[in-house]
PDB file of C-alpha atoms in Angstrom:
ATOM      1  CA  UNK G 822     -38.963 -12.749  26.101  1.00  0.00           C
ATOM      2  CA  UNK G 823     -37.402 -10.201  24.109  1.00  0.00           C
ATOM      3  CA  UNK G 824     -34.540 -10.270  26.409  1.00  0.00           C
ATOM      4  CA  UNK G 825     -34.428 -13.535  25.019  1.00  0.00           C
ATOM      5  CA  UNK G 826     -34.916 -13.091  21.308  1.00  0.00           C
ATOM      6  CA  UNK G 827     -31.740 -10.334  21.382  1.00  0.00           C
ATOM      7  CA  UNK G 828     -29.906 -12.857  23.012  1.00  0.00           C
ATOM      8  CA  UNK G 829     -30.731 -15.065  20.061  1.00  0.00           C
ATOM      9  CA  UNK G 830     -30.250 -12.650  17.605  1.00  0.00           C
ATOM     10  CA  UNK G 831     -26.612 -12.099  18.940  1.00  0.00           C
ATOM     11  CA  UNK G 832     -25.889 -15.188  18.948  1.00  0.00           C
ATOM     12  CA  UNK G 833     -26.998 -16.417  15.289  1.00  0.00           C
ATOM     13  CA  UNK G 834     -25.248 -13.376  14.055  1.00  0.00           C
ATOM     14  CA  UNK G 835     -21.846 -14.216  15.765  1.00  0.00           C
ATOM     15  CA  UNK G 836     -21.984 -17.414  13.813  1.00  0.00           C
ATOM     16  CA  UNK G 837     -22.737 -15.420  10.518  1.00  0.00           C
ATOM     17  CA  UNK G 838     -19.725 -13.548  11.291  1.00  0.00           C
ATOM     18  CA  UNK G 839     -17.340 -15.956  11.756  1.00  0.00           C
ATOM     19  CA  UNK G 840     -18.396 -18.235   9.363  1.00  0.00           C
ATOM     20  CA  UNK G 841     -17.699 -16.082   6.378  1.00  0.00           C
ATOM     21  CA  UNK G 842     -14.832 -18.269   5.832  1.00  0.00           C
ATOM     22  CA  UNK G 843     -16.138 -21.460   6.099  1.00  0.00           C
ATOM     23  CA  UNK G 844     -17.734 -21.316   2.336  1.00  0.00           C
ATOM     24  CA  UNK G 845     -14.673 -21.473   1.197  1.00  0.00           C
ATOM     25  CA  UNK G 846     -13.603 -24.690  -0.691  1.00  0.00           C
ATOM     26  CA  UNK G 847     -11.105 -27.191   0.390  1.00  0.00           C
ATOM     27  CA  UNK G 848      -9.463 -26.858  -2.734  1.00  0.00           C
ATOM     28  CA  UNK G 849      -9.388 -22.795  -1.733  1.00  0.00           C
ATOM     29  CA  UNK G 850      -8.216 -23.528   1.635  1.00  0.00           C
ATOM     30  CA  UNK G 851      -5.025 -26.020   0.410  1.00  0.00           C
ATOM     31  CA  UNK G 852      -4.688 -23.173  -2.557  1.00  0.00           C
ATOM     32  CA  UNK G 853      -3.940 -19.982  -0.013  1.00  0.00           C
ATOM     33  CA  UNK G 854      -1.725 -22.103   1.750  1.00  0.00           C
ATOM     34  CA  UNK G 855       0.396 -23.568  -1.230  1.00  0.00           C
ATOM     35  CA  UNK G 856       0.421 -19.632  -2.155  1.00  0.00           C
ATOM     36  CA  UNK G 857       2.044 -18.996   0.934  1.00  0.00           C
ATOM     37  CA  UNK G 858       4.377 -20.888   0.911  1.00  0.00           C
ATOM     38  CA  UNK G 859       5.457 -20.655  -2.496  1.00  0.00           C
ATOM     39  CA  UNK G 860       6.124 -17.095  -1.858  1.00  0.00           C
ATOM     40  CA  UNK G 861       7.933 -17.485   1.138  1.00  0.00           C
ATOM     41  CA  UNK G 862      10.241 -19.392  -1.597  1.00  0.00           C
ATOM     42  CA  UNK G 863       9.923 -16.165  -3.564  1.00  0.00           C
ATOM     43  CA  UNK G 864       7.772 -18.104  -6.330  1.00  0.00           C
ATOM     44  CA  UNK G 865       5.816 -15.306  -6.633  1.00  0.00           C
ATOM     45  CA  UNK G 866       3.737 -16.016 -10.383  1.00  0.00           C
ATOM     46  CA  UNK G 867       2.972 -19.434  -8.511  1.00  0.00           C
ATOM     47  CA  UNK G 868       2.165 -17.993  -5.821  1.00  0.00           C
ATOM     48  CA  UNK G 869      -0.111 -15.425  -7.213  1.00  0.00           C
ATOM     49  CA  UNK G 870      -1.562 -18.849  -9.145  1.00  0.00           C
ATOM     50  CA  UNK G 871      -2.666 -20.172  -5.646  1.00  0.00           C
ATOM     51  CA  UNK G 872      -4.004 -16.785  -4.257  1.00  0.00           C
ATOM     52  CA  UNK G 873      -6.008 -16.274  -7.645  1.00  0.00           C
ATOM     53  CA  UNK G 874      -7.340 -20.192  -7.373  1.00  0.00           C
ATOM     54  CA  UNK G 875      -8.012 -19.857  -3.676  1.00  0.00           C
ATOM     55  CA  UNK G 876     -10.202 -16.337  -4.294  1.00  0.00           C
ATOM     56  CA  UNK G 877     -12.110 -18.098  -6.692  1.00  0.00           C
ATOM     57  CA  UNK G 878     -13.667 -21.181  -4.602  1.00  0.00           C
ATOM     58  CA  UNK G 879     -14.344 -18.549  -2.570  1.00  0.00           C
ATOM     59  CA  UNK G 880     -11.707 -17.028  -0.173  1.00  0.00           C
ATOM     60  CA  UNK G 881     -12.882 -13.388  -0.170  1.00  0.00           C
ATOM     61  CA  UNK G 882     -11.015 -12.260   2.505  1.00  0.00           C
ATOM     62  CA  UNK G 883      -9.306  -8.906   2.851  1.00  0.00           C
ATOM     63  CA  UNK G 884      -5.881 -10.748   3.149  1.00  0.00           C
ATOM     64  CA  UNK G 885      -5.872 -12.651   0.296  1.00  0.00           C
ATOM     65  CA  UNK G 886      -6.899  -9.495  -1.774  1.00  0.00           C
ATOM     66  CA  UNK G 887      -4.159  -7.821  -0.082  1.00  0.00           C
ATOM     67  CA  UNK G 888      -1.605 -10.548  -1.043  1.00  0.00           C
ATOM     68  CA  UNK G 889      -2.915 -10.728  -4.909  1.00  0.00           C
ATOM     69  CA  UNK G 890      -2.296  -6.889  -5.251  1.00  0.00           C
ATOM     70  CA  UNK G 891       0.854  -6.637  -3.736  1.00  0.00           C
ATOM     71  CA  UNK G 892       2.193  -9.419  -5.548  1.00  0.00           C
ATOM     72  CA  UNK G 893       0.719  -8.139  -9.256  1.00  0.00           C
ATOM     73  CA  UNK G 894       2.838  -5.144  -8.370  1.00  0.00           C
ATOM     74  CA  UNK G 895       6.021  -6.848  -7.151  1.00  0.00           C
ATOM     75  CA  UNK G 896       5.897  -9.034 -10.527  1.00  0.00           C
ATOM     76  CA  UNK G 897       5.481  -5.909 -12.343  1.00  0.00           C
ATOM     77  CA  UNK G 898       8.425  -3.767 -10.655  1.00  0.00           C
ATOM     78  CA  UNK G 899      10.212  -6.827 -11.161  1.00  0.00           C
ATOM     79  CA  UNK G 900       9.750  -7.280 -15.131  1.00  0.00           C
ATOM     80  CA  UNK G 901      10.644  -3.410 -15.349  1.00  0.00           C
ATOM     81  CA  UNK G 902      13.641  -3.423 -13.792  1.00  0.00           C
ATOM     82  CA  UNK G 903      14.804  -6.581 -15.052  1.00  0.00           C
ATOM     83  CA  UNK G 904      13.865  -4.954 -18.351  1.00  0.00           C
ATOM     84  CA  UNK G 905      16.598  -2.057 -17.170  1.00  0.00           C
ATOM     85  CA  UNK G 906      13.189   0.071 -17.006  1.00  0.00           C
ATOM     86  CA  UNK G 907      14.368   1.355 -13.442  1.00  0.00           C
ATOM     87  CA  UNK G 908      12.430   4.624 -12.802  1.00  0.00           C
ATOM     88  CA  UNK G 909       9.022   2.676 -13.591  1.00  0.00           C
ATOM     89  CA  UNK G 910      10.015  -0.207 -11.529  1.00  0.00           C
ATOM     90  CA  UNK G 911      10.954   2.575  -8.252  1.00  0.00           C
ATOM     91  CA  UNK G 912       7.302   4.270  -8.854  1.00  0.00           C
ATOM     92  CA  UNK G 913       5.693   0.759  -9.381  1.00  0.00           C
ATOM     93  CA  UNK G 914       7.357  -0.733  -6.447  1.00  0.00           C
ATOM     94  CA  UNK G 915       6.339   2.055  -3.932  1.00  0.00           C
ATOM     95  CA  UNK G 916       2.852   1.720  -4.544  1.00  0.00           C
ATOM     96  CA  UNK G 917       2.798  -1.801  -2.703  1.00  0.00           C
ATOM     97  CA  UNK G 918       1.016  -1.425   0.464  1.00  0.00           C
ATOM     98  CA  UNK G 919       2.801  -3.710   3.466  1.00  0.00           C
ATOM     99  CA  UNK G 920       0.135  -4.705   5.784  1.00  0.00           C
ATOM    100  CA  UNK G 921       0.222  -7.598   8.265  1.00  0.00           C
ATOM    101  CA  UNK G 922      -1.428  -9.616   5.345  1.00  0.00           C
ATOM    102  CA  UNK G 923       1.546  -8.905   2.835  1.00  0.00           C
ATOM    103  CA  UNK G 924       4.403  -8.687   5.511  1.00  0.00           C
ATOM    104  CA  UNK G 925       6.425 -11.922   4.274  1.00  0.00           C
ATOM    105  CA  UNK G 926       7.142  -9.753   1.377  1.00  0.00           C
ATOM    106  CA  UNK G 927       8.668  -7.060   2.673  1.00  0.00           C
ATOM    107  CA  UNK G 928      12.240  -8.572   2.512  1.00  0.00           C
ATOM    108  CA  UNK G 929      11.945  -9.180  -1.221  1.00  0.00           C
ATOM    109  CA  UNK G 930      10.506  -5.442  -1.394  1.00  0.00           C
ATOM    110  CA  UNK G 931      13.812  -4.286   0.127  1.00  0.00           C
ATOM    111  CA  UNK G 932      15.762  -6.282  -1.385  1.00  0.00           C
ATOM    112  CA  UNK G 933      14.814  -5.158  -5.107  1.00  0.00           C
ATOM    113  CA  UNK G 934      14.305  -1.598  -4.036  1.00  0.00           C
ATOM    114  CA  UNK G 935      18.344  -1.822  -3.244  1.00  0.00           C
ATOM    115  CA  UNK G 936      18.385  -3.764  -7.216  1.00  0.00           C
ATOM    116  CA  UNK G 937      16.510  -0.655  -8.220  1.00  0.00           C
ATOM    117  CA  UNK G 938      18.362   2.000  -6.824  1.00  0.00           C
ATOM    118  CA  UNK G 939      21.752   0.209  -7.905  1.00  0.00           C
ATOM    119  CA  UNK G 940      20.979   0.374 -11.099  1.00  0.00           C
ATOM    120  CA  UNK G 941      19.866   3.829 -11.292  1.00  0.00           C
ATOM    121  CA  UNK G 942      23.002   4.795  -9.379  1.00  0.00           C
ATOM    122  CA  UNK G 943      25.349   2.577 -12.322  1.00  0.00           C
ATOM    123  CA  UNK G 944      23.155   4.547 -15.548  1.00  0.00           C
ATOM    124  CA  UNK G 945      23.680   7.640 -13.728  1.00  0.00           C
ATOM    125  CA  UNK G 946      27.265   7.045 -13.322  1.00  0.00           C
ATOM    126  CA  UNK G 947      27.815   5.948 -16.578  1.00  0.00           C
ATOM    127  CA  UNK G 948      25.749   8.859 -18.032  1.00  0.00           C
ATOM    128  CA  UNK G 949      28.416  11.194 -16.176  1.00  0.00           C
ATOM    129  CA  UNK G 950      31.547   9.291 -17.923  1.00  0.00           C
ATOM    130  CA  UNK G 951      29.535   9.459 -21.446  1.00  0.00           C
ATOM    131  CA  UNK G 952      29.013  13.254 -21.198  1.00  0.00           C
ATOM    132  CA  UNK G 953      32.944  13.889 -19.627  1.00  0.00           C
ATOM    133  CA  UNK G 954      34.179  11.557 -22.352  1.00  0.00           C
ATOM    134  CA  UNK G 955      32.419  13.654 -25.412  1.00  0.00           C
ATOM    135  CA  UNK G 956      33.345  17.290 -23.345  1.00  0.00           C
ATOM    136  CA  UNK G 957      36.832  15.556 -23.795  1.00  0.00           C
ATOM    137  CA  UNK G 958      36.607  14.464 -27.376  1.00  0.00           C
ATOM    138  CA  UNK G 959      34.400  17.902 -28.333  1.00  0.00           C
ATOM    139  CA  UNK G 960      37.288  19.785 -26.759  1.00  0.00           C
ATOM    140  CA  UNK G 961      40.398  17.833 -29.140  1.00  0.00           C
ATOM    141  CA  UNK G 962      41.390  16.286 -26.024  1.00  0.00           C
ATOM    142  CA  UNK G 963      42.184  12.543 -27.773  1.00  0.00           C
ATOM    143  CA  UNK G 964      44.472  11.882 -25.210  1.00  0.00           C
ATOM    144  CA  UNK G 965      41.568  12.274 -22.053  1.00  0.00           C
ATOM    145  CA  UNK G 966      38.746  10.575 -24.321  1.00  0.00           C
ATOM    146  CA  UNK G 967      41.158   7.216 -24.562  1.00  0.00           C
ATOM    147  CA  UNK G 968      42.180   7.147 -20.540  1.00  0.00           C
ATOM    148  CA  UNK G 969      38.457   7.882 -20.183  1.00  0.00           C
ATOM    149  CA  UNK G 970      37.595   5.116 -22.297  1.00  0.00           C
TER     150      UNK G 970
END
């Protein structure tokens, strides 16, 4: 008998298990998967849209909280280097975890860390002709400050 009732018990609590996701909504179900695939477009505020809709009729799953953060933090990097706010958008951007759950976006990761690092490169390098062009011009040197220009 109790042999049994531990079967019983294992079973009912397989079906707990598994089931977590089954109290999600329709409507959550079609909302993860129009999130996906608007950010496999690279709609990522739409896509963050469906995640956030699908979490509330219920998707509580690890994934989909995965997905949420890592976009919130893409969109942010995003606005602060489109912003020319490049050293916020670098520290922003490498605090996005890539999982399995979030691994679509890992091209679009890589592809604006190269933004970000492009434009860090350009300010630096025009920092470095601003500061030789007024060495020039502090120095009398007219003739350098206008080729430099």
């Amino acid at each position: 008998m109790k042999k049994a009732f531990v079967v019983f018990m294992c079973i009912i609590m397989s079906i707990t298990l598994s089931a977590c996701n089954l109290f999600v909504s329709s409507t959550g179900k079609k909302a993860f998967e129009e999130g996906k695939l608007a950010l496999a477009a690279g709609n990522y505020n739409e896509a963050l849209g469906y995640f956030e809709l699908a979490q509330a009729e219920g998707d509580k799953s690890e994934d989909l909280t995965d997905l949420i953060n890592a976009i919130s933090i893409y969109v942010t990097a995003l606005d602060n280097y489109n912003n020319g706010d490049y050293e916020n958008a670098k520290t922003t951007l490498d605090s996005i975890i890539l999982n399995d759950a979030t691994k679509t976006m890992s091209k679009f990761v890589d592809e604006l860390e190269v933004s970000i690092q492009n434009g860090i490169d350009s300010r630096n390098k025009i920092d470095e002709q601003i500061s030789g062009t007024e060495r020039l011009f502090a120095s009398g040197d007219y003739a350098g400050v206008e080729l430099n220009i």
